[in-house]
Amino acid sequence: MTFAITVDGRSVPVVPGQTIGAALHAAGIRSWRATRFGARPRGLFCGIGVCFDCLISVNGRAPERACLVEAAPGDEVTTS
């Protein structure tokens, strides 16, 4: 049974056990932030928590790596 999270006001479907990064990728969202210099798009890169390209904020918490955070029903995700 799937559920949804909200990402920047948009509903994104999630399969239980998926990370937020995996859910975004499955929904066709490949980048959700940009670099400070050059504004180059960033999203999942390594997918295993080594880099910091996939930073997001969940439910108002400090930025976390989307590839490491398991999605939960009702999560409110903001990107930069």
Steps between C-alpha positions, in 0.01 A plus 500: 500500500645837403474831678595857410740763622495867410806644329493879455121484494486212250367156591752220436402131529715276718532123535552401865870465576611747232732783584385847407772508233371176346143630503604822326697305240207262440273802452732631227647777712873490425620826656363714780775737599782696337864566583591831662740587221373454147150387605560151362216253567547240772302196616603139559863442413648217703174377652678354805562799727859577408444832322269788596336570162152386606440725802138559604316616810233272646231635731704812574811315620854592400607389149548126457604278210191379312669168421520414872161617631219246483174664398211496744131573435431871517862617472533861386819534297655827390788540262732790432 
